Amino acid sequence: MAAELNPTSYIGHHLTHGSTQFGDGGFWTIHFDSLAVASVLGLIGIGFIWWVVRGATSGVPNRRQAFVELLVGFIDNQAKGIFRQGDRNKFVAPAALTVFVWVLLMNAMDFLPVDIVALGTNAISEHGFRIVPTADVNTTFALALSVWLLMIFFSVSVKGFGGWMHELLFTPFGKWLLPANLLFNAIEYLSKPLSHSLRLYGNMYAGELIFMLLWMWAATGVVGTIFGSLLGLGWAIFHILIVALQAYIFMMLTIVYLSMAHEHHH
């Protein structure tokens, strides 16, 4: 217990991934805890929507159906305001709905007290088990790179490989400044997954760290328990906005990038 109350060892323990991983621990490593939690949450989110839609009626909707209808309508309105190059209902709007629900659920895992969760997860891995997938930079980069690859796929699909290469080499400065065009577009392409992933990762990692510091304070005595609990409650209420806002931003950037892939530049 004394070791756990040491800030360095306590936070280090809870920010350590489980011992099961695929890779050497570097950037391309797949952490089992992040993968497992993300997979379960994805199945829960999509399964819930599928279950509600399957039992939907044309009459007065129940609360579950009304909630899903509001959610679908909200996402569709966001896609409609950005994506104007084709049928948004064919892929873009469903993809945006999937991204929003999935990222929101992964972010929301930050509200679970790490010490209570550790009572169960330590049986899986004695070296720790992280339950917030979006606080793992490998998870957010995987999501961002997936969107990035979809962006390239749609860009080639809509414009053809020749059209995509022409845009890459000859815009925006014209054919006489090919090196400048290539450098400009390379920076643009590389910056998208970086900004897309690091924004989500940074906010969720910081939120997780603040929760741990507040829980530690709450375990230092009566005064610490009172102030730590009050501050933890206040941060949890504020963190609801961060959790939802980061899911919304990630979803909106997904729509924007897919919309840009359908645009033609001359």
PDB file of C-alpha atoms in Angstrom:
ATOM      1  CA  MET A   1       0.000   0.000   0.000  1.00  0.00           C
ATOM      2  CA  ALA A   2       2.840   2.393   0.764  1.00  0.00           C
ATOM      3  CA  ALA A   3       4.269   1.834  -2.680  1.00  0.00           C
ATOM      4  CA  GLU A   4       0.894   2.523  -4.233  1.00  0.00           C
ATOM      5  CA  LEU A   5       0.637   5.848  -2.408  1.00  0.00           C
ATOM      6  CA  ASN A   6       3.908   6.970  -3.928  1.00  0.00           C
ATOM      7  CA  PRO A   7       2.865   9.179  -6.890  1.00  0.00           C
ATOM      8  CA  THR A   8       5.529   7.826  -9.235  1.00  0.00           C
ATOM      9  CA  SER A   9       4.898   4.136  -8.570  1.00  0.00           C
ATOM     10  CA  TYR A  10       1.105   4.538  -8.341  1.00  0.00           C
ATOM     11  CA  ILE A  11       0.701   6.424 -11.621  1.00  0.00           C
ATOM     12  CA  GLY A  12       3.395   4.354 -13.308  1.00  0.00           C
ATOM     13  CA  HIS A  13       1.576   1.164 -12.356  1.00  0.00           C
ATOM     14  CA  HIS A  14      -1.797   2.314 -13.682  1.00  0.00           C
ATOM     15  CA  LEU A  15      -0.303   3.765 -16.863  1.00  0.00           C
ATOM     16  CA  THR A  16       1.548   0.537 -17.662  1.00  0.00           C
ATOM     17  CA  HIS A  17       0.023  -1.718 -20.273  1.00  0.00           C
ATOM     18  CA  GLY A  18      -0.575  -5.380 -19.608  1.00  0.00           C
ATOM     19  CA  SER A  19       2.237  -7.820 -20.206  1.00  0.00           C
ATOM     20  CA  THR A  20       0.470  -9.319 -23.251  1.00  0.00           C
ATOM     21  CA  GLN A  21       1.349  -7.351 -26.365  1.00  0.00           C
ATOM     22  CA  PHE A  22       2.200  -7.900 -29.996  1.00  0.00           C
ATOM     23  CA  GLY A  23       5.450  -6.135 -30.849  1.00  0.00           C
ATOM     24  CA  ASP A  24       8.646  -4.948 -29.195  1.00  0.00           C
ATOM     25  CA  GLY A  25       7.048  -2.155 -27.180  1.00  0.00           C
ATOM     26  CA  GLY A  26       7.624   0.535 -29.801  1.00  0.00           C
ATOM     27  CA  PHE A  27       5.235   2.563 -31.918  1.00  0.00           C
ATOM     28  CA  TRP A  28       3.799  -0.396 -33.852  1.00  0.00           C
ATOM     29  CA  THR A  29       3.089  -2.449 -30.732  1.00  0.00           C
ATOM     30  CA  ILE A  30      -0.462  -3.709 -30.270  1.00  0.00           C
ATOM     31  CA  HIS A  31      -1.409  -3.734 -26.585  1.00  0.00           C
ATOM     32  CA  PHE A  32      -3.808  -6.511 -25.662  1.00  0.00           C
ATOM     33  CA  ASP A  33      -5.615  -4.443 -23.023  1.00  0.00           C
ATOM     34  CA  SER A  34      -6.381  -1.575 -25.434  1.00  0.00           C
ATOM     35  CA  LEU A  35      -7.343  -3.980 -28.213  1.00  0.00           C
ATOM     36  CA  ALA A  36      -9.589  -6.081 -25.964  1.00  0.00           C
ATOM     37  CA  VAL A  37     -11.435  -3.134 -24.398  1.00  0.00           C
ATOM     38  CA  ALA A  38     -11.830  -1.359 -27.757  1.00  0.00           C
ATOM     39  CA  SER A  39     -13.184  -4.536 -29.394  1.00  0.00           C
ATOM     40  CA  VAL A  40     -15.700  -5.187 -26.622  1.00  0.00           C
ATOM     41  CA  LEU A  41     -16.893  -1.566 -26.641  1.00  0.00           C
ATOM     42  CA  GLY A  42     -17.215  -1.607 -30.433  1.00  0.00           C
ATOM     43  CA  LEU A  43     -19.397  -4.713 -30.259  1.00  0.00           C
ATOM     44  CA  ILE A  44     -21.491  -3.192 -27.472  1.00  0.00           C
ATOM     45  CA  GLY A  45     -22.030   0.109 -29.301  1.00  0.00           C
ATOM     46  CA  ILE A  46     -22.857  -1.319 -32.714  1.00  0.00           C
ATOM     47  CA  GLY A  47     -24.777  -4.212 -31.145  1.00  0.00           C
ATOM     48  CA  PHE A  48     -26.953  -1.812 -29.153  1.00  0.00           C
ATOM     49  CA  ILE A  49     -27.824   0.271 -32.217  1.00  0.00           C
ATOM     50  CA  TRP A  50     -28.499  -2.872 -34.279  1.00  0.00           C
ATOM     51  CA  TRP A  51     -30.744  -4.225 -31.531  1.00  0.00           C
ATOM     52  CA  VAL A  52     -32.757  -0.993 -31.306  1.00  0.00           C
ATOM     53  CA  VAL A  53     -33.053  -0.578 -35.076  1.00  0.00           C
ATOM     54  CA  ARG A  54     -34.138  -4.183 -35.475  1.00  0.00           C
ATOM     55  CA  GLY A  55     -37.045  -3.643 -33.078  1.00  0.00           C
ATOM     56  CA  ALA A  56     -37.936  -0.155 -34.340  1.00  0.00           C
ATOM     57  CA  THR A  57     -41.605   0.608 -35.048  1.00  0.00           C
ATOM     58  CA  SER A  58     -43.325   3.280 -37.110  1.00  0.00           C
ATOM     59  CA  GLY A  59     -45.509   4.350 -34.195  1.00  0.00           C
ATOM     60  CA  VAL A  60     -44.586   6.287 -31.102  1.00  0.00           C
ATOM     61  CA  PRO A  61     -40.965   5.322 -30.344  1.00  0.00           C
ATOM     62  CA  ASN A  62     -39.865   4.104 -26.951  1.00  0.00           C
ATOM     63  CA  ARG A  63     -36.972   5.783 -25.166  1.00  0.00           C
ATOM     64  CA  ARG A  64     -34.309   3.561 -26.717  1.00  0.00           C
ATOM     65  CA  GLN A  65     -35.600   4.116 -30.237  1.00  0.00           C
ATOM     66  CA  ALA A  66     -36.027   7.857 -29.675  1.00  0.00           C
ATOM     67  CA  PHE A  67     -32.440   8.086 -28.400  1.00  0.00           C
ATOM     68  CA  VAL A  68     -31.011   6.232 -31.410  1.00  0.00           C
ATOM     69  CA  GLU A  69     -33.160   8.274 -33.817  1.00  0.00           C
ATOM     70  CA  LEU A  70     -31.873  11.508 -32.293  1.00  0.00           C
ATOM     71  CA  LEU A  71     -28.296  10.227 -32.492  1.00  0.00           C
ATOM     72  CA  VAL A  72     -28.614   9.124 -36.120  1.00  0.00           C
ATOM     73  CA  GLY A  73     -30.338  12.379 -37.064  1.00  0.00           C
ATOM     74  CA  PHE A  74     -27.633  14.428 -35.359  1.00  0.00           C
ATOM     75  CA  ILE A  75     -24.800  12.599 -37.122  1.00  0.00           C
ATOM     76  CA  ASP A  76     -26.625  12.760 -40.454  1.00  0.00           C
ATOM     77  CA  ASN A  77     -27.072  16.532 -40.135  1.00  0.00           C
ATOM     78  CA  GLN A  78     -23.360  16.947 -39.458  1.00  0.00           C
ATOM     79  CA  ALA A  79     -22.487  14.857 -42.515  1.00  0.00           C
ATOM     80  CA  LYS A  80     -25.010  16.687 -44.668  1.00  0.00           C
ATOM     81  CA  GLY A  81     -23.480  20.032 -43.798  1.00  0.00           C
ATOM     82  CA  ILE A  82     -19.990  18.947 -44.902  1.00  0.00           C
ATOM     83  CA  PHE A  83     -20.219  16.121 -47.430  1.00  0.00           C
ATOM     84  CA  ARG A  84     -21.821  17.380 -50.659  1.00  0.00           C
ATOM     85  CA  GLN A  85     -20.010  15.310 -53.278  1.00  0.00           C
ATOM     86  CA  GLY A  86     -22.248  12.237 -53.377  1.00  0.00           C
ATOM     87  CA  ASP A  87     -24.573  10.015 -51.402  1.00  0.00           C
ATOM     88  CA  ARG A  88     -23.544  10.505 -47.791  1.00  0.00           C
ATOM     89  CA  ASN A  89     -25.793   7.650 -46.653  1.00  0.00           C
ATOM     90  CA  LYS A  90     -23.800   5.152 -48.704  1.00  0.00           C
ATOM     91  CA  PHE A  91     -20.712   5.266 -46.482  1.00  0.00           C
ATOM     92  CA  VAL A  92     -19.774   8.613 -44.928  1.00  0.00           C
ATOM     93  CA  ALA A  93     -22.709   9.041 -42.525  1.00  0.00           C
ATOM     94  CA  PRO A  94     -22.623   5.399 -41.297  1.00  0.00           C
ATOM     95  CA  ALA A  95     -18.850   5.642 -40.855  1.00  0.00           C
ATOM     96  CA  ALA A  96     -19.255   8.878 -38.890  1.00  0.00           C
ATOM     97  CA  LEU A  97     -21.890   7.253 -36.664  1.00  0.00           C
ATOM     98  CA  THR A  98     -19.603   4.276 -36.021  1.00  0.00           C
ATOM     99  CA  VAL A  99     -16.621   6.500 -35.227  1.00  0.00           C
ATOM    100  CA  PHE A 100     -18.588   8.756 -32.881  1.00  0.00           C
ATOM    101  CA  VAL A 101     -20.210   5.951 -30.873  1.00  0.00           C
ATOM    102  CA  TRP A 102     -17.001   3.915 -30.672  1.00  0.00           C
ATOM    103  CA  VAL A 103     -14.729   6.802 -29.630  1.00  0.00           C
ATOM    104  CA  LEU A 104     -17.342   8.083 -27.159  1.00  0.00           C
ATOM    105  CA  LEU A 105     -17.547   4.695 -25.437  1.00  0.00           C
ATOM    106  CA  MET A 106     -13.758   4.336 -25.317  1.00  0.00           C
ATOM    107  CA  ASN A 107     -13.400   7.841 -23.875  1.00  0.00           C
ATOM    108  CA  ALA A 108     -16.104   7.143 -21.283  1.00  0.00           C
ATOM    109  CA  MET A 109     -14.018   4.341 -19.768  1.00  0.00           C
ATOM    110  CA  ASP A 110     -12.046   7.135 -18.112  1.00  0.00           C
ATOM    111  CA  PHE A 111     -14.887   7.544 -15.590  1.00  0.00           C
ATOM    112  CA  LEU A 112     -14.277   4.094 -14.067  1.00  0.00           C
ATOM    113  CA  PRO A 113     -12.099   4.244 -10.909  1.00  0.00           C
ATOM    114  CA  VAL A 114      -8.791   2.628 -11.814  1.00  0.00           C
ATOM    115  CA  ASP A 115      -8.238   1.060  -8.389  1.00  0.00           C
ATOM    116  CA  ILE A 116     -11.608  -0.701  -8.390  1.00  0.00           C
ATOM    117  CA  VAL A 117     -11.127  -1.897 -11.969  1.00  0.00           C
ATOM    118  CA  ALA A 118      -7.641  -3.107 -11.049  1.00  0.00           C
ATOM    119  CA  LEU A 119      -9.131  -5.530  -8.518  1.00  0.00           C
ATOM    120  CA  GLY A 120     -10.454  -7.543 -11.453  1.00  0.00           C
ATOM    121  CA  THR A 121      -7.954  -6.793 -14.188  1.00  0.00           C
ATOM    122  CA  ASN A 122      -4.905  -7.611 -12.046  1.00  0.00           C
ATOM    123  CA  ALA A 123      -6.051 -11.224 -12.288  1.00  0.00           C
ATOM    124  CA  ILE A 124      -5.505 -10.918 -16.056  1.00  0.00           C
ATOM    125  CA  SER A 125      -2.176  -9.128 -15.857  1.00  0.00           C
ATOM    126  CA  GLU A 126      -0.153  -8.444 -12.723  1.00  0.00           C
ATOM    127  CA  HIS A 127       1.727  -5.704 -14.567  1.00  0.00           C
ATOM    128  CA  GLY A 128      -1.363  -3.560 -15.046  1.00  0.00           C
ATOM    129  CA  PHE A 129      -4.297  -3.361 -17.395  1.00  0.00           C
ATOM    130  CA  ARG A 130      -5.261  -0.038 -18.975  1.00  0.00           C
ATOM    131  CA  ILE A 131      -8.955   0.366 -19.676  1.00  0.00           C
ATOM    132  CA  VAL A 132      -9.022   3.642 -21.649  1.00  0.00           C
ATOM    133  CA  PRO A 133      -8.084   2.671 -25.219  1.00  0.00           C
ATOM    134  CA  THR A 134      -7.972   6.272 -26.436  1.00  0.00           C
ATOM    135  CA  ALA A 135      -5.361   7.116 -23.788  1.00  0.00           C
ATOM    136  CA  ASP A 136      -3.078   4.746 -25.717  1.00  0.00           C
ATOM    137  CA  VAL A 137      -1.375   6.578 -28.595  1.00  0.00           C
ATOM    138  CA  ASN A 138      -1.233   3.344 -30.590  1.00  0.00           C
ATOM    139  CA  THR A 139      -5.045   3.148 -30.546  1.00  0.00           C
ATOM    140  CA  THR A 140      -5.611   6.727 -31.646  1.00  0.00           C
ATOM    141  CA  PHE A 141      -2.980   6.421 -34.391  1.00  0.00           C
ATOM    142  CA  ALA A 142      -4.615   3.205 -35.601  1.00  0.00           C
ATOM    143  CA  LEU A 143      -7.970   4.983 -35.826  1.00  0.00           C
ATOM    144  CA  ALA A 144      -6.463   8.031 -37.540  1.00  0.00           C
ATOM    145  CA  LEU A 145      -4.446   5.934 -39.999  1.00  0.00           C
ATOM    146  CA  SER A 146      -7.591   3.976 -40.880  1.00  0.00           C
ATOM    147  CA  VAL A 147      -9.363   7.224 -41.754  1.00  0.00           C
ATOM    148  CA  TRP A 148      -6.258   8.377 -43.639  1.00  0.00           C
ATOM    149  CA  LEU A 149      -6.184   5.201 -45.738  1.00  0.00           C
ATOM    150  CA  LEU A 150      -9.899   5.571 -46.453  1.00  0.00           C
ATOM    151  CA  MET A 151      -9.237   9.151 -47.549  1.00  0.00           C
ATOM    152  CA  ILE A 152      -6.583   7.993 -50.032  1.00  0.00           C
ATOM    153  CA  PHE A 153      -8.805   5.134 -51.215  1.00  0.00           C
ATOM    154  CA  PHE A 154     -11.734   7.437 -51.971  1.00  0.00           C
ATOM    155  CA  SER A 155      -9.466  10.027 -53.547  1.00  0.00           C
ATOM    156  CA  VAL A 156      -8.085   7.433 -55.976  1.00  0.00           C
ATOM    157  CA  SER A 157     -11.513   5.883 -56.475  1.00  0.00           C
ATOM    158  CA  VAL A 158     -13.187   9.175 -57.368  1.00  0.00           C
ATOM    159  CA  LYS A 159     -10.401  10.794 -59.407  1.00  0.00           C
ATOM    160  CA  GLY A 160      -8.601   7.722 -60.720  1.00  0.00           C
ATOM    161  CA  PHE A 161      -4.971   7.001 -59.954  1.00  0.00           C
ATOM    162  CA  GLY A 162      -3.817   9.363 -62.700  1.00  0.00           C
ATOM    163  CA  GLY A 163      -6.055  12.148 -61.452  1.00  0.00           C
ATOM    164  CA  TRP A 164      -4.869  11.663 -57.893  1.00  0.00           C
ATOM    165  CA  MET A 165      -1.208  11.759 -58.957  1.00  0.00           C
ATOM    166  CA  HIS A 166      -1.864  14.824 -61.107  1.00  0.00           C
ATOM    167  CA  GLU A 167      -3.360  16.579 -58.098  1.00  0.00           C
ATOM    168  CA  LEU A 168      -0.484  15.458 -55.910  1.00  0.00           C
ATOM    169  CA  LEU A 169       2.194  16.726 -58.305  1.00  0.00           C
ATOM    170  CA  PHE A 170       0.662  19.770 -59.991  1.00  0.00           C
ATOM    171  CA  THR A 171      -1.515  21.469 -57.358  1.00  0.00           C
ATOM    172  CA  PRO A 172      -1.694  24.044 -55.931  1.00  0.00           C
ATOM    173  CA  PHE A 173       1.184  25.905 -57.657  1.00  0.00           C
ATOM    174  CA  GLY A 174       1.015  24.486 -61.190  1.00  0.00           C
ATOM    175  CA  LYS A 175       3.232  22.189 -63.239  1.00  0.00           C
ATOM    176  CA  TRP A 176       6.338  24.426 -63.112  1.00  0.00           C
ATOM    177  CA  LEU A 177       6.687  24.060 -59.334  1.00  0.00           C
ATOM    178  CA  LEU A 178       6.406  20.277 -59.058  1.00  0.00           C
ATOM    179  CA  PRO A 179       8.851  19.894 -56.080  1.00  0.00           C
ATOM    180  CA  ALA A 180       7.011  22.585 -54.145  1.00  0.00           C
ATOM    181  CA  ASN A 181       3.664  20.947 -54.912  1.00  0.00           C
ATOM    182  CA  LEU A 182       4.910  17.558 -53.784  1.00  0.00           C
ATOM    183  CA  LEU A 183       6.381  18.966 -50.566  1.00  0.00           C
ATOM    184  CA  PHE A 184       3.233  20.962 -49.814  1.00  0.00           C
ATOM    185  CA  ASN A 185       0.929  17.982 -50.367  1.00  0.00           C
ATOM    186  CA  ALA A 186       3.228  15.603 -48.456  1.00  0.00           C
ATOM    187  CA  ILE A 187       3.115  17.896 -45.417  1.00  0.00           C
ATOM    188  CA  GLU A 188      -0.673  18.127 -45.709  1.00  0.00           C
ATOM    189  CA  TYR A 189      -1.070  14.358 -45.971  1.00  0.00           C
ATOM    190  CA  LEU A 190       1.280  13.642 -43.057  1.00  0.00           C
ATOM    191  CA  SER A 191      -0.195  16.301 -40.775  1.00  0.00           C
ATOM    192  CA  LYS A 192      -3.722  14.897 -40.980  1.00  0.00           C
ATOM    193  CA  PRO A 193      -3.200  11.612 -39.125  1.00  0.00           C
ATOM    194  CA  LEU A 194      -0.838  13.328 -36.682  1.00  0.00           C
ATOM    195  CA  SER A 195      -3.307  16.034 -35.667  1.00  0.00           C
ATOM    196  CA  HIS A 196      -6.240  13.619 -35.845  1.00  0.00           C
ATOM    197  CA  SER A 197      -4.687  11.127 -33.434  1.00  0.00           C
ATOM    198  CA  LEU A 198      -2.630  13.285 -31.080  1.00  0.00           C
ATOM    199  CA  ARG A 199      -5.515  15.627 -30.227  1.00  0.00           C
ATOM    200  CA  LEU A 200      -7.630  12.726 -28.979  1.00  0.00           C
ATOM    201  CA  TYR A 201      -4.727  10.964 -27.277  1.00  0.00           C
ATOM    202  CA  GLY A 202      -3.446  14.080 -25.505  1.00  0.00           C
ATOM    203  CA  ASN A 203      -6.814  15.021 -24.034  1.00  0.00           C
ATOM    204  CA  MET A 204      -7.674  11.526 -22.837  1.00  0.00           C
ATOM    205  CA  TYR A 205      -4.200  10.823 -21.434  1.00  0.00           C
ATOM    206  CA  ALA A 206      -4.244  14.100 -19.506  1.00  0.00           C
ATOM    207  CA  GLY A 207      -7.742  13.395 -18.210  1.00  0.00           C
ATOM    208  CA  GLU A 208      -6.702   9.945 -17.010  1.00  0.00           C
ATOM    209  CA  LEU A 209      -3.640  11.389 -15.278  1.00  0.00           C
ATOM    210  CA  ILE A 210      -5.666  14.058 -13.457  1.00  0.00           C
ATOM    211  CA  PHE A 211      -8.139  11.456 -12.206  1.00  0.00           C
ATOM    212  CA  MET A 212      -5.268   9.401 -10.766  1.00  0.00           C
ATOM    213  CA  LEU A 213      -3.770  12.392  -8.987  1.00  0.00           C
ATOM    214  CA  LEU A 214      -7.147  13.258  -7.443  1.00  0.00           C
ATOM    215  CA  TRP A 215      -7.742   9.646  -6.318  1.00  0.00           C
ATOM    216  CA  MET A 216      -4.310   9.647  -4.709  1.00  0.00           C
ATOM    217  CA  TRP A 217      -5.132  12.825  -2.831  1.00  0.00           C
ATOM    218  CA  ALA A 218      -8.397  11.276  -1.662  1.00  0.00           C
ATOM    219  CA  ALA A 219      -6.425   8.460  -0.015  1.00  0.00           C
ATOM    220  CA  THR A 220      -4.175  10.679   2.129  1.00  0.00           C
ATOM    221  CA  GLY A 221      -6.484  11.224   5.095  1.00  0.00           C
ATOM    222  CA  VAL A 222      -9.812  12.754   6.095  1.00  0.00           C
ATOM    223  CA  VAL A 223      -9.091  16.214   4.681  1.00  0.00           C
ATOM    224  CA  GLY A 224      -7.599  14.730   1.525  1.00  0.00           C
ATOM    225  CA  THR A 225     -10.593  12.440   1.138  1.00  0.00           C
ATOM    226  CA  ILE A 226     -13.036  15.339   1.356  1.00  0.00           C
ATOM    227  CA  PHE A 227     -11.201  17.677  -1.008  1.00  0.00           C
ATOM    228  CA  GLY A 228     -10.063  14.897  -3.324  1.00  0.00           C
ATOM    229  CA  SER A 229     -13.612  13.582  -3.636  1.00  0.00           C
ATOM    230  CA  LEU A 230     -15.065  17.051  -4.263  1.00  0.00           C
ATOM    231  CA  LEU A 231     -12.422  17.876  -6.859  1.00  0.00           C
ATOM    232  CA  GLY A 232     -12.800  14.433  -8.421  1.00  0.00           C
ATOM    233  CA  LEU A 233     -16.542  14.949  -8.734  1.00  0.00           C
ATOM    234  CA  GLY A 234     -16.020  18.395 -10.257  1.00  0.00           C
ATOM    235  CA  TRP A 235     -13.458  17.078 -12.706  1.00  0.00           C
ATOM    236  CA  ALA A 236     -15.744  14.159 -13.623  1.00  0.00           C
ATOM    237  CA  ILE A 237     -18.585  16.567 -14.444  1.00  0.00           C
ATOM    238  CA  PHE A 238     -16.264  18.741 -16.540  1.00  0.00           C
ATOM    239  CA  HIS A 239     -14.722  15.653 -18.114  1.00  0.00           C
ATOM    240  CA  ILE A 240     -18.116  14.652 -19.512  1.00  0.00           C
ATOM    241  CA  LEU A 241     -17.782  17.619 -21.860  1.00  0.00           C
ATOM    242  CA  ILE A 242     -14.230  16.607 -22.841  1.00  0.00           C
ATOM    243  CA  VAL A 243     -15.222  12.989 -23.481  1.00  0.00           C
ATOM    244  CA  ALA A 244     -18.137  13.968 -25.724  1.00  0.00           C
ATOM    245  CA  LEU A 245     -16.324  16.864 -27.393  1.00  0.00           C
ATOM    246  CA  GLN A 246     -13.284  14.782 -28.350  1.00  0.00           C
ATOM    247  CA  ALA A 247     -15.514  12.091 -29.861  1.00  0.00           C
ATOM    248  CA  TYR A 248     -17.375  14.800 -31.787  1.00  0.00           C
ATOM    249  CA  ILE A 249     -14.165  16.414 -33.058  1.00  0.00           C
ATOM    250  CA  PHE A 250     -12.735  13.068 -34.150  1.00  0.00           C
ATOM    251  CA  MET A 251     -15.970  12.286 -35.979  1.00  0.00           C
ATOM    252  CA  MET A 252     -16.130  15.714 -37.658  1.00  0.00           C
ATOM    253  CA  LEU A 253     -12.531  15.475 -38.859  1.00  0.00           C
ATOM    254  CA  THR A 254     -13.340  12.049 -40.293  1.00  0.00           C
ATOM    255  CA  ILE A 255     -16.185  13.557 -42.325  1.00  0.00           C
ATOM    256  CA  VAL A 256     -14.021  16.491 -43.404  1.00  0.00           C
ATOM    257  CA  TYR A 257     -11.161  14.273 -44.591  1.00  0.00           C
ATOM    258  CA  LEU A 258     -13.480  11.946 -46.499  1.00  0.00           C
ATOM    259  CA  SER A 259     -15.221  14.938 -48.033  1.00  0.00           C
ATOM    260  CA  MET A 260     -11.886  16.443 -49.131  1.00  0.00           C
ATOM    261  CA  ALA A 261     -11.035  13.127 -50.819  1.00  0.00           C
ATOM    262  CA  HIS A 262     -14.056  13.564 -53.087  1.00  0.00           C
ATOM    263  CA  GLU A 263     -13.159  17.109 -54.130  1.00  0.00           C
ATOM    264  CA  HIS A 264     -11.432  17.858 -57.417  1.00  0.00           C
ATOM    265  CA  HIS A 265      -8.632  20.430 -57.522  1.00  0.00           C
ATOM    266  CA  HIS A 266      -7.510  21.886 -60.808  1.00  0.00           C
TER     267      HIS A 266
END
